[in-house]
Coordinates of C-alpha atoms in Angstrom, one line a residue:
X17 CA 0.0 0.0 0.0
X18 CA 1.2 3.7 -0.5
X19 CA 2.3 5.6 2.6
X20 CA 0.5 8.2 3.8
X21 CA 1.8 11.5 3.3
X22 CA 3.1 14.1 2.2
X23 CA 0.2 13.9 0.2
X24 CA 0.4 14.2 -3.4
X25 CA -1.9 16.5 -5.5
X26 CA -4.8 14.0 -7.0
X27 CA -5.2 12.8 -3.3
X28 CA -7.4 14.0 -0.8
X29 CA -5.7 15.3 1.7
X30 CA -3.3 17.7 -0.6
X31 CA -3.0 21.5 0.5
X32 CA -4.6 20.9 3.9
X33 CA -1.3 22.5 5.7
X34 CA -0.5 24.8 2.9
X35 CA -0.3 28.3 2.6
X36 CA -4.1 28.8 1.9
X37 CA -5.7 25.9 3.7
X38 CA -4.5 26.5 6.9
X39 CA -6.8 26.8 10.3
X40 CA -5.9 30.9 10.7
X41 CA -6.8 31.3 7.2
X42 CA -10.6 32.6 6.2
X43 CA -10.8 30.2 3.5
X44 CA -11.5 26.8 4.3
X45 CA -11.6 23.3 2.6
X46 CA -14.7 21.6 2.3
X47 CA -16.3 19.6 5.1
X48 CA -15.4 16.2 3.1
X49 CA -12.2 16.7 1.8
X50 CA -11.6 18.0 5.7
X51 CA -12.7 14.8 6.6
X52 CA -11.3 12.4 4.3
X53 CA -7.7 14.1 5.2
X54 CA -8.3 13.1 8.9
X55 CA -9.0 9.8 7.9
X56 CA -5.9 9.1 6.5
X57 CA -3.5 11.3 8.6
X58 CA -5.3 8.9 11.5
X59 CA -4.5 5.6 9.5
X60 CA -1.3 6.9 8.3
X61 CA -0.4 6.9 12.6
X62 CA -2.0 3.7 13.0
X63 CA 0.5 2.1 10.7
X64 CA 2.5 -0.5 12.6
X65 CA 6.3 -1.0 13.1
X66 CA 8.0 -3.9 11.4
X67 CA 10.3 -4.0 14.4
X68 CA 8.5 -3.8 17.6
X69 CA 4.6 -4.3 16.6
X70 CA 3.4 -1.1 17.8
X71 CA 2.0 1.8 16.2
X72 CA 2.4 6.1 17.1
X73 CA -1.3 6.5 17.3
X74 CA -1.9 3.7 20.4
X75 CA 1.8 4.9 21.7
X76 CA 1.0 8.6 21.7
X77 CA -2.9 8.1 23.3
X78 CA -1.2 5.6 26.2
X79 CA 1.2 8.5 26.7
X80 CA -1.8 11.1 27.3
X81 CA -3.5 8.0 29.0
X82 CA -0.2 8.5 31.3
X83 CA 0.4 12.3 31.9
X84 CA -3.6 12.8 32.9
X85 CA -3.7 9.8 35.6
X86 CA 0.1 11.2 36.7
X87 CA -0.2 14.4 35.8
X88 CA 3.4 15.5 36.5
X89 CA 4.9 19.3 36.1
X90 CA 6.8 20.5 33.6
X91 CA 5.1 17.5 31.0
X92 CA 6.9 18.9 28.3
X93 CA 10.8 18.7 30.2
X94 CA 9.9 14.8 30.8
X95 CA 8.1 13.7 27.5
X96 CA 10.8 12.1 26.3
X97 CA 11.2 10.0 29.7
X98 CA 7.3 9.4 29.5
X99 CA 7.9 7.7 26.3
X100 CA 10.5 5.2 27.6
X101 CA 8.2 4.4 30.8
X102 CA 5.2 3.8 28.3
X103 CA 7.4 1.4 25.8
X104 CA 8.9 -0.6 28.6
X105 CA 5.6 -1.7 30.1
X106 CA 4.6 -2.9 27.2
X107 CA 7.9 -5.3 27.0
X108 CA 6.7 -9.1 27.3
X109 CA 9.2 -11.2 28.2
X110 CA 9.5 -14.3 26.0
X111 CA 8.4 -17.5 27.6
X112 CA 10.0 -20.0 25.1
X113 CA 13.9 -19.2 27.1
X114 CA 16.2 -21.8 26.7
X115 CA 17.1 -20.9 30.5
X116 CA 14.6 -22.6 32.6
X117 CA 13.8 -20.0 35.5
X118 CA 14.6 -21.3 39.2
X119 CA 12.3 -21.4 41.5
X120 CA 15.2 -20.8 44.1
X121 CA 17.5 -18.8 43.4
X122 CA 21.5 -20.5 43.7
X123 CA 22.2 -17.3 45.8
X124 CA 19.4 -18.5 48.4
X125 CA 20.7 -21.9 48.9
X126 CA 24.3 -21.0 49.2
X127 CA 23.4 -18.9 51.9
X128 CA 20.8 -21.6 53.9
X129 CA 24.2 -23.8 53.4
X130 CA 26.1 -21.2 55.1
X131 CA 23.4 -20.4 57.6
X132 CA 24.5 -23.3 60.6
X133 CA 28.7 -21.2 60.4
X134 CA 26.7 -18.0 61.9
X135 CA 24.6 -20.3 64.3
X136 CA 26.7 -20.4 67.9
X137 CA 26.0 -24.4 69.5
X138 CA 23.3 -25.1 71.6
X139 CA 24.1 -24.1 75.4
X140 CA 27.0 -22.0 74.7
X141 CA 27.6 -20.1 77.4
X142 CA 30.5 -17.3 78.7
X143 CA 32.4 -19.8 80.5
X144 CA 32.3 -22.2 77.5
X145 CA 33.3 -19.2 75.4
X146 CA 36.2 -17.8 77.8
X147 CA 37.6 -21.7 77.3
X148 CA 37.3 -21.7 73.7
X149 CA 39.3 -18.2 73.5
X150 CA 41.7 -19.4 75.9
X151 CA 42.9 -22.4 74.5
X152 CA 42.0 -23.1 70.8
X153 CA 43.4 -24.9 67.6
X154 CA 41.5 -22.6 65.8
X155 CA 44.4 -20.6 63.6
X156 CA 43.8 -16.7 62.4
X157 CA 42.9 -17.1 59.1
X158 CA 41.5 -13.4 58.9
X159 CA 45.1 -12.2 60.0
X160 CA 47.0 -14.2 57.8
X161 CA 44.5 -13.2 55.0
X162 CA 45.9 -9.4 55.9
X163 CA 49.3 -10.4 55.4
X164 CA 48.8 -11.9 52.2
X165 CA 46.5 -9.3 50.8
X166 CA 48.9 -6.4 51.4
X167 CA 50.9 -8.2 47.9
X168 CA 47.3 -8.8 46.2
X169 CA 47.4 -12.4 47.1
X170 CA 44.4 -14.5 48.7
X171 CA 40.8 -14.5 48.1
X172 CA 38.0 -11.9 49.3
X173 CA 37.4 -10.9 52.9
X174 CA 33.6 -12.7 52.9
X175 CA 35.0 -16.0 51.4
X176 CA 38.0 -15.8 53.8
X177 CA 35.7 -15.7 56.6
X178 CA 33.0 -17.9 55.7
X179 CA 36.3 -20.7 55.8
X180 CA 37.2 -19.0 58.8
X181 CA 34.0 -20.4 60.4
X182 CA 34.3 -23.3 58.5
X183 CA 37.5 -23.9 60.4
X184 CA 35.7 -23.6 63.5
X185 CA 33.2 -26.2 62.7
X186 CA 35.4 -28.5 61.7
X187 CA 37.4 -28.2 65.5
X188 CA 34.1 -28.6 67.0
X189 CA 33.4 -32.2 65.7
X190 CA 37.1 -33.3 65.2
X191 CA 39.8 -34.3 68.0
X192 CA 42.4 -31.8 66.6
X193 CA 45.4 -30.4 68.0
X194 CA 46.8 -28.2 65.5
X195 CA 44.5 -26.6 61.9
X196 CA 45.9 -24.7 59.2
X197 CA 44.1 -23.0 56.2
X198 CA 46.3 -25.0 53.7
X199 CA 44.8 -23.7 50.9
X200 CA 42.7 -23.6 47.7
X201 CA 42.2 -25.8 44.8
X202 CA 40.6 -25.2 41.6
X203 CA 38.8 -27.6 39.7
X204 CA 36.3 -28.0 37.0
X205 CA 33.3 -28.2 38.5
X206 CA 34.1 -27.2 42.0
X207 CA 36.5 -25.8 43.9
X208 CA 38.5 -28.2 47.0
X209 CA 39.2 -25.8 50.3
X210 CA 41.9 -28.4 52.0
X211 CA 42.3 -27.9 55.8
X212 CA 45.7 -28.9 57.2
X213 CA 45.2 -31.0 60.5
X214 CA 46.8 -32.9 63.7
X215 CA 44.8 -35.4 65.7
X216 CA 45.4 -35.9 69.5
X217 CA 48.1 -38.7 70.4
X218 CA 45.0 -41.3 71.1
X219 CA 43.1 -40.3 68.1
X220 CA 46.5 -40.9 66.0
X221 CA 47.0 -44.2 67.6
X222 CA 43.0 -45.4 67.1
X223 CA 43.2 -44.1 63.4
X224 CA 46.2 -45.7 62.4
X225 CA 44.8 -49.1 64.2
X226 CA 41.5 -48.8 62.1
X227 CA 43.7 -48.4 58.2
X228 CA 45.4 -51.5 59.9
X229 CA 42.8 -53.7 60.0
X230 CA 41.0 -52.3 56.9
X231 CA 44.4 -53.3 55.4
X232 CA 44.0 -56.9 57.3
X233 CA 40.4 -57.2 55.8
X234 CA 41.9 -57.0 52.4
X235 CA 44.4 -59.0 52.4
X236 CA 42.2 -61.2 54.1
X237 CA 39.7 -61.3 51.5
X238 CA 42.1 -61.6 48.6
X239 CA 43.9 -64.7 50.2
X240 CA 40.5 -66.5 50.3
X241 CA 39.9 -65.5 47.0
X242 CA 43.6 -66.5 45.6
X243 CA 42.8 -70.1 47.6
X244 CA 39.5 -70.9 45.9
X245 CA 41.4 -69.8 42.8
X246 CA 44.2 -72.2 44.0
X247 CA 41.5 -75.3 44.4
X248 CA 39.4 -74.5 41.4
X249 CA 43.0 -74.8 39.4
X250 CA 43.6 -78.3 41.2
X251 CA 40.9 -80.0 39.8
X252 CA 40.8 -78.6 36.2
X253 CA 44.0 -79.2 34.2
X254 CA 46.1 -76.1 35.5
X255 CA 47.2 -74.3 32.3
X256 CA 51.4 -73.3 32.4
X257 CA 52.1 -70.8 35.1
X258 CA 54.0 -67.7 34.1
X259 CA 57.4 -67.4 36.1
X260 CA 57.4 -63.6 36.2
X261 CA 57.3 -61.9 39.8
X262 CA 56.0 -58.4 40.6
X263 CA 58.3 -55.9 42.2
X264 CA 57.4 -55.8 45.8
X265 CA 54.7 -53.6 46.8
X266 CA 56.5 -50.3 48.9
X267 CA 54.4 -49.7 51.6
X268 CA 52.8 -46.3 52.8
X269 CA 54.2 -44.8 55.8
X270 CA 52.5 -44.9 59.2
X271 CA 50.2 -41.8 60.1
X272 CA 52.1 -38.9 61.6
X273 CA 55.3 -39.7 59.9
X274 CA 56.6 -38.5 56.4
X275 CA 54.5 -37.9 53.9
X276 CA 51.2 -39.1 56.2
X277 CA 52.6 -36.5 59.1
X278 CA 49.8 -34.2 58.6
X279 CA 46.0 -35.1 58.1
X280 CA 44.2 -33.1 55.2
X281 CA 40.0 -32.6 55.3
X282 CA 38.1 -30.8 52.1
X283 CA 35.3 -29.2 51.6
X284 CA 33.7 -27.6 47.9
X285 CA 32.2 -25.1 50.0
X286 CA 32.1 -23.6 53.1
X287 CA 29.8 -24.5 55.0
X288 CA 29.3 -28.0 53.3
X289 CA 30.5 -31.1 55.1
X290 CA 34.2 -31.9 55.3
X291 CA 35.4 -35.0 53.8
X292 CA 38.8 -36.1 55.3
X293 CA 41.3 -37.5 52.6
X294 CA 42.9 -41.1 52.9
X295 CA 46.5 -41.8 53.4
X296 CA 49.0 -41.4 50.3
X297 CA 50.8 -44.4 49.2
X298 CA 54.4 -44.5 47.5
X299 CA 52.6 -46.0 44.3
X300 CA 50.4 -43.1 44.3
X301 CA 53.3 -40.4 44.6
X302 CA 55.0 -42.0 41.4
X303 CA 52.2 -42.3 39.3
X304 CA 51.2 -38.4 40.4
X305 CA 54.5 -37.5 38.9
X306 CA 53.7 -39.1 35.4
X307 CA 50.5 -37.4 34.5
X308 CA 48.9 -34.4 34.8
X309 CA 45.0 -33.9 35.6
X310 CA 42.9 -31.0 36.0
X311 CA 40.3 -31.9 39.0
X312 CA 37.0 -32.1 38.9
X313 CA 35.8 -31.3 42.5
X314 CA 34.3 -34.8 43.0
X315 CA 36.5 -36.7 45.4
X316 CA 34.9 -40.2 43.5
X317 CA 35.4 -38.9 40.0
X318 CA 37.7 -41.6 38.5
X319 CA 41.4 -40.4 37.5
X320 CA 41.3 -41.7 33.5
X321 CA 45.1 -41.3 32.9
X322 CA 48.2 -43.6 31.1
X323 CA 50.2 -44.7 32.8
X324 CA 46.8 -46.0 35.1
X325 CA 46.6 -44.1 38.5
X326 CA 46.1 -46.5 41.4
X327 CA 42.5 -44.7 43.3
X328 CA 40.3 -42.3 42.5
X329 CA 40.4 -38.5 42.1
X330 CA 40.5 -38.1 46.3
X331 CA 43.9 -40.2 46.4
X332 CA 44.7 -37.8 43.6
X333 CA 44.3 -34.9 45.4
X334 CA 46.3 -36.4 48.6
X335 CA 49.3 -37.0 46.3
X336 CA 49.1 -33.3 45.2
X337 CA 48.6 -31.9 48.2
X338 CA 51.8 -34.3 49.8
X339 CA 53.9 -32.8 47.0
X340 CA 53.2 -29.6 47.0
X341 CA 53.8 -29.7 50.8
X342 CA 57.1 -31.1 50.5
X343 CA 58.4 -28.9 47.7
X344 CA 56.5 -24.8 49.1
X345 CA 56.6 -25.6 52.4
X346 CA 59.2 -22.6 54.0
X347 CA 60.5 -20.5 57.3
X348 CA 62.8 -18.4 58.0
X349 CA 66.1 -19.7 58.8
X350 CA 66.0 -20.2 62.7
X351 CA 62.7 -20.2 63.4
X352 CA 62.4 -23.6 63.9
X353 CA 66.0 -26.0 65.1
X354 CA 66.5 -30.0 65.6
X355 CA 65.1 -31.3 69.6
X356 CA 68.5 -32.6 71.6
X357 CA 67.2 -35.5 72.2
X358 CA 68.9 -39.4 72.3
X359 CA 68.8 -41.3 69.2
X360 CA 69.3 -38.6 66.8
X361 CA 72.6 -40.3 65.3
X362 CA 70.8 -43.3 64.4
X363 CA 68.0 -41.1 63.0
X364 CA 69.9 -39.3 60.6
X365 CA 71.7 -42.6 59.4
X366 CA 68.5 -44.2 58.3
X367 CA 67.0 -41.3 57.1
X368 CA 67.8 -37.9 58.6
X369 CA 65.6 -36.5 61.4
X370 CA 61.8 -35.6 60.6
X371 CA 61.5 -33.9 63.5
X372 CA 61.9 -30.4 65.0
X373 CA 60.7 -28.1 67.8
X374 CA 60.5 -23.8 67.9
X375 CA 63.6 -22.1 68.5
X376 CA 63.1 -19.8 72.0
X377 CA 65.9 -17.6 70.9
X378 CA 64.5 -17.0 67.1
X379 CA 65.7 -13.5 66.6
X380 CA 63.3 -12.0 63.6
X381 CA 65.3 -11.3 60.4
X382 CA 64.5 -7.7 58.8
X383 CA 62.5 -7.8 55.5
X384 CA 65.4 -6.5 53.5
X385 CA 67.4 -9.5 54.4
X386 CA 64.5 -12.2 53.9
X387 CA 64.3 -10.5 50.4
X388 CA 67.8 -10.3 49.2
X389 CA 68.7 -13.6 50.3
X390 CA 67.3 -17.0 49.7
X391 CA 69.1 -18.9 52.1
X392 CA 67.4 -17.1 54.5
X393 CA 64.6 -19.7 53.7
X394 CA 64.6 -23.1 54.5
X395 CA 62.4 -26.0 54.4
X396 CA 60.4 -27.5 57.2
X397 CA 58.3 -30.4 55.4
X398 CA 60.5 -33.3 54.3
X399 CA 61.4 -34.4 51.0
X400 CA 59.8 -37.1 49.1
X401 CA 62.8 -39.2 47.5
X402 CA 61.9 -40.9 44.2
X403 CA 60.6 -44.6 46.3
X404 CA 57.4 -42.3 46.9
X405 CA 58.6 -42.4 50.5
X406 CA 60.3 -39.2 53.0
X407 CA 62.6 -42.4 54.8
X408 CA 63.7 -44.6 52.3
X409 CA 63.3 -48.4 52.5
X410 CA 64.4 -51.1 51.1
X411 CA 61.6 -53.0 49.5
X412 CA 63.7 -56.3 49.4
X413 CA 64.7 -56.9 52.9
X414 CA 62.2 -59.0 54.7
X415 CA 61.6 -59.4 58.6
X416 CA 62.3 -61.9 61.0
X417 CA 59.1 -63.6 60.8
X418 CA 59.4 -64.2 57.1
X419 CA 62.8 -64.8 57.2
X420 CA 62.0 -67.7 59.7
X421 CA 59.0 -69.0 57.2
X422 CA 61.3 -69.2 54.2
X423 CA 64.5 -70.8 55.7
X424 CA 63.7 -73.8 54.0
X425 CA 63.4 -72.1 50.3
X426 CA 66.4 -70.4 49.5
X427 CA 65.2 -67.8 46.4
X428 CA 67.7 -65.8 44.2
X429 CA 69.5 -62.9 46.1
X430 CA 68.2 -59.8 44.2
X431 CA 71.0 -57.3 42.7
X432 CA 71.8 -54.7 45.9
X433 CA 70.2 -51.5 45.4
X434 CA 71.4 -48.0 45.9
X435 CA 69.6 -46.3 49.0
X436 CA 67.9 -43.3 48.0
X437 CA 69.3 -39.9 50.3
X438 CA 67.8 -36.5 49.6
X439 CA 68.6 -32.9 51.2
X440 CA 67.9 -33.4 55.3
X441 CA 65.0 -31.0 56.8
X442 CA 65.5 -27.2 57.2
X443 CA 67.9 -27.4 53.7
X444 CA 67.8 -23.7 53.0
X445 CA 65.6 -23.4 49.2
X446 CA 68.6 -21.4 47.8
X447 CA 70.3 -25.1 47.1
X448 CA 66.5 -25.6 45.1
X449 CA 67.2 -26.5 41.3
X450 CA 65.3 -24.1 39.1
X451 CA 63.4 -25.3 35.3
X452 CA 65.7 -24.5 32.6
X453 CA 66.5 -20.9 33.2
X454 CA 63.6 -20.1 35.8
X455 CA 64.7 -20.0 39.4
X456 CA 62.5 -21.9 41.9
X457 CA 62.1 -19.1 43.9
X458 CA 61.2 -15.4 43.8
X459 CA 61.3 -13.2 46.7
X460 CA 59.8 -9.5 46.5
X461 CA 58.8 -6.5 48.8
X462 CA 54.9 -6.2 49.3
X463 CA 54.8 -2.7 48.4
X464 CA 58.3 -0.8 47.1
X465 CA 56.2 2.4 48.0
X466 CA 56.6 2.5 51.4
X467 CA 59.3 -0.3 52.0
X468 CA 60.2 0.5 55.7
X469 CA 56.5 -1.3 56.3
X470 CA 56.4 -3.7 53.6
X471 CA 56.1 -7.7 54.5
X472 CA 58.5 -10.4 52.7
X473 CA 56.7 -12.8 49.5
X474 CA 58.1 -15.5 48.7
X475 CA 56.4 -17.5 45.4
X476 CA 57.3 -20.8 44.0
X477 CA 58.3 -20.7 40.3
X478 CA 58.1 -24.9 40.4
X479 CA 54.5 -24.7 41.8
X480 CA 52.7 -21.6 40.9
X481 CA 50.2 -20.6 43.1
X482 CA 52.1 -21.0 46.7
X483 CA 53.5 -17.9 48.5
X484 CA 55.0 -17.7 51.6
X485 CA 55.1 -14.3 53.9
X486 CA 57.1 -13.4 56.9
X487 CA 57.0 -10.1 59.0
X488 CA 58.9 -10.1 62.1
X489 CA 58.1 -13.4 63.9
X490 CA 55.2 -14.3 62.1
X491 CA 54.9 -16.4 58.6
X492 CA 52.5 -18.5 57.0
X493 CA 52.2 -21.0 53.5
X494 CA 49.1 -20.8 51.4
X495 CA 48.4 -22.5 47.9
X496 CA 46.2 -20.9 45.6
X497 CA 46.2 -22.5 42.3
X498 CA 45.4 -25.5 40.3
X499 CA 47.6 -28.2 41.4
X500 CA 50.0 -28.8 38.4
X501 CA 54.0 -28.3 38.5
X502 CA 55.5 -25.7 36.3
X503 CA 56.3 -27.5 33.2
X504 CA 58.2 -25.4 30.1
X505 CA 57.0 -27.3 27.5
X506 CA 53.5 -29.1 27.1
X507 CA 52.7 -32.2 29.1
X508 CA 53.9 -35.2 27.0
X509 CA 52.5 -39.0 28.4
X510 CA 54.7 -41.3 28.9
X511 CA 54.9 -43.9 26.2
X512 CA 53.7 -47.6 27.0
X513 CA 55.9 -50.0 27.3
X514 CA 57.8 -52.1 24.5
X515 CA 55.1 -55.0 22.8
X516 CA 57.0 -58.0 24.1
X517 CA 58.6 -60.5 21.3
X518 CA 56.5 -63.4 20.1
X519 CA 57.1 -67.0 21.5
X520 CA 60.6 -68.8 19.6
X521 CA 58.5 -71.1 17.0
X522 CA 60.0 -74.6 17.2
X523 CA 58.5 -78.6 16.6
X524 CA 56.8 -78.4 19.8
X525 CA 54.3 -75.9 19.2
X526 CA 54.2 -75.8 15.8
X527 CA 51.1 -77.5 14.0
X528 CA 51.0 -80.3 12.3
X529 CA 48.9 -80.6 9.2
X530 CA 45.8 -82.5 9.3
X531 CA 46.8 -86.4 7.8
X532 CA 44.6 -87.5 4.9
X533 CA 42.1 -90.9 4.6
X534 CA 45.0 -93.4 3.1
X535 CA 47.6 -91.9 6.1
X536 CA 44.7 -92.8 8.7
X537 CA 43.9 -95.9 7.3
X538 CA 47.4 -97.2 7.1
X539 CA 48.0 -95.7 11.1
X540 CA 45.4 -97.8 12.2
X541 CA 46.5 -101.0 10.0
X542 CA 50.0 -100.4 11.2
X543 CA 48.7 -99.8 15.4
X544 CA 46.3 -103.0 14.5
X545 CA 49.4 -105.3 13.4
X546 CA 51.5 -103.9 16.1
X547 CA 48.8 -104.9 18.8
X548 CA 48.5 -108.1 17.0
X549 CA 52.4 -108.7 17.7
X550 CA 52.2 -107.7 21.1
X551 CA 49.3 -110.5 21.5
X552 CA 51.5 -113.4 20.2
X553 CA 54.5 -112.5 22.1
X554 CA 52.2 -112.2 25.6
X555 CA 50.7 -115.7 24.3
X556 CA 54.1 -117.5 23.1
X557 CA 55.5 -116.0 27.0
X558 CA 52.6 -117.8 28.7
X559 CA 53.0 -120.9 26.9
X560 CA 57.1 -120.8 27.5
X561 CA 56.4 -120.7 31.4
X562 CA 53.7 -123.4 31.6
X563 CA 56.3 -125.2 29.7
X564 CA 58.7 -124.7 32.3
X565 CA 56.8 -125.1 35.0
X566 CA 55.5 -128.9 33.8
X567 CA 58.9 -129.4 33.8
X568 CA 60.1 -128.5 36.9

């Protein structure tokens, strides 16, 4: 259809706004033509939008609709505003969203979750309170968090407190003697918030009985198993046994010692329940070191990986968190010193001492010398040798019990093997090897602005994400990252092993070929005649001794 306007001569509505047709003028169009111009000035405003639907004619009448129910001052300043208001409520949102709309909002639940961290327990009273404040394995975490934030480093004051509380929950339902915020995890799903924990002498000793019997248990079960196996082979014809033995299994070390000294519980979130992590093997430490996994945030998520990791993605986790413990953990250089107590020769001729106690005397270093230096670092977690193990052992040497079972059986003496030494505790990280040309460690001022108050970094180049402060007596560790090593080049997997060589071919396992009608026939003539020989010689032997014997 034409559009309305500006009119053209043969139409209607033509000259109605010119010189001598308009409404000041004496002379007047005609009552029709007047009329039909209306018409289509009124249709010409009626005429929808092809983007939004709408038309000016019901637009400008909701507008008057809007200004006499309002009636605001100064209409004209505002008409342009009025005209926004009057489009907007006419938006409809669509209802065919791809986003379905939820009923709770995340927001909503995440704070219900976090609800029970503000909630105090039931009966807590002042005395129970003056207790708690007294004596308490609860650490700072909001004052370390200040440390840490004066070189941009940690998360945000409301997460940092919401694990604060977490912290505190976790105390109240644990037997813990020492807590530390270890640190943060990323993952693809969720996030891991790893807590850093000591049990009570008793509650060591009961937790390191329980892993011994699980450990019974399944040893238990798998000797019944390997005995039915055992029986079921006696009575079928046994196929050949292969002759190859397994290197012996390393085993873990005992809770509280080496790299199962400390006891690690996760959470995704604070305020949701914390899942405490099992013990790290020496199988799972080695395997850790061959592959590289991002983490999920589900501790049963299964680890898919070459070569195969032994657990899921929870003994994952502990093997990440024992080496990055043993590789970021650092003090200042006399902060902590090596207990006078007996034995210690004979410790550090196994395997070097593992433990130490706070120096009394520790007299602060100043910031400038903490920066300049790195051998004013040193480490206070042990290092993992390549076994898997902090104390090596060696896997071949048997104890007295077996040695008394297996007197009788004198098996080949395996080759000797080399015992494993690595740097002793408290080795100051300037010895550290760097990657390629990147030093393992960095050490920086907080702030160069105003250094005379600035606090001593420390960050790991080998595992980004862990930085280290001290000011004065105090110093903390935290781990922010995602787990991984610092790796130049891209992760490469290691190659599988070499396919084995087939099986020498020789007479006694190759085939024979299938013998034809005439070769059968004459095999069974020929095993017929021979059975008929062996008849006449048993018969002509009989006769020979009833000959004798009529004789005699």
């Amino acid at each position: 259809e034409p559009g309305h306007g500006p009119y053209q001569p043969h139409e209607p509505g033509y000259g109605l706004y010119e010189t001598g047709y308009s409404p000041k003028d004496k002379q007047k169009p005609e009552p029709n033509t007047q009329m039909l111009a209306v018409q289509n000035a009124k249709a010409y405003l009626q005429k929808s939008s092809t983007a939004s639907g709408l038309n000016l004619y019901d637009h400008l009448a909701n507008m008057l609709t809007k200004i006499l129910d309002e009636q605001p001052r100064n209409v004209v300043d505002i008409m342009e505003n009025i005209s926004k208001d009057v489009k907007w409520s006419q938006f409809q949102k669509k209802m065919d969203t791809l986003r379905d709309e939820h009923e709770i909002l995340p927001t909503f639940e995440v704070a219900e979750k976090r609800k029970a961290l503000f909630l105090k327990a039931h009966g807590e009273g002042d005395e129970e309170l003056e207790d708690e404040i007294a004596d308490t394995p609860l650490p700072n975490v909001m004052e370390t968090a200040f440390y840490f934030e004066q070189a941009g480093i940690g998360l945000s004051k409301d997460e940092t407190y919401h694990i604060f509380l977490a912290l505190k929950q976790l105390i109240s339902v644990q037997p813990i003697q020492t807590c530390r915020f270890w640190g943060k995890i990323l993952g693809l799903e969720m996030n891991y918030i790893i807590a850093e924990v000591q049990y009570h002498d008793r509650a060591e000793d009961e937790e390191a009985e329980e892993e011994e019997d699980n450990e019974e248990g399944g040893k238990g079960m798998d000797e019944e198993k390997e005995g039915d196996e055992d029986e079921e082979k006696e009575d079928d014809d046994a196929p050949p046994q292969s002759t190859y033995k397994p290197p012996p299994l390393i085993p873990k070390e005992d809770t509280g010692t080496g790299t199962n000294k400390y006891i690690y519980f996760v959470c995704n979130e604070p305020g949701k329940p914390w899942v405490k992590l099992p013990s790290v093997t020496p199988a799972q430490i080695i395997c850790a070191r061959k592959i590289k996994k991002f983490f999920t945030g589900r501790l049963d998520a299964p680890v898919v990986s070459f070569p195969p990791f032994p657990g899921n993605e929870a003994n994952y986790l502990r093997a990440q968190i024992a080496r990055i413990s043993a590789g970021t953990q650092i003090c200042p250089i006399g902060f902590y010193q090596f207990g006078e107590e007996e034995g210690d020769e004979e410790e550090e001729g196994i395997g070097g001492r593992d433990t130490y106690e706070e120096n009394p005397d520790f007299q602060p270093l100043s910031v400038a010398e903490m920066v300049d230096s790195l051998s004013m670092w040193v480490h206070h977690t042990q290092h993992i040798l390549k076994q898997g193990r902090c104390v090596w052992l060696n896997p071949f040497q048997k104890s007295e019990e077996e040695e008394e079972g297996e007197e009788e059986e004198k098996p080949e003496e395996p080759e000797e093997i080399q015992q494993e030494i690595g740097p002793p505790l408290l080795t100051p990280i300037s010895e550290d090897e760097g990657i390629q040309n990147v030093p393992a460690w960095t050490a920086q001022f907080s702030t160069n602005l105003v250094p005379q108050y600035a606090v001593a970094i420390i960050q790991s180049n080998r595992w980004p994400g862990a930085y280290t402060f001290a000011s004065g007596r105090r110093f903390d560790n935290i781990y922010l990252g995602w787990g991984h090593k610092y790796s130049p080049e891209n992760h490469t997997p290691s190659l599988p092993p070499p396919v084995q060589s087939e099986y020498p071919s020789g007479p006694e396992i190759t085939e024979t070929n299938d013998p034809s009608v005439e070769e059968e026939r004459a095999l069974q003539a020929a095993q017929e005649e021979a059975l008929a020989a062996a008849e006449e010689e048993e018969e002509e032997e009989e006769e020979d001794e009833d000959d004798e014997e009529e004789d005699d």
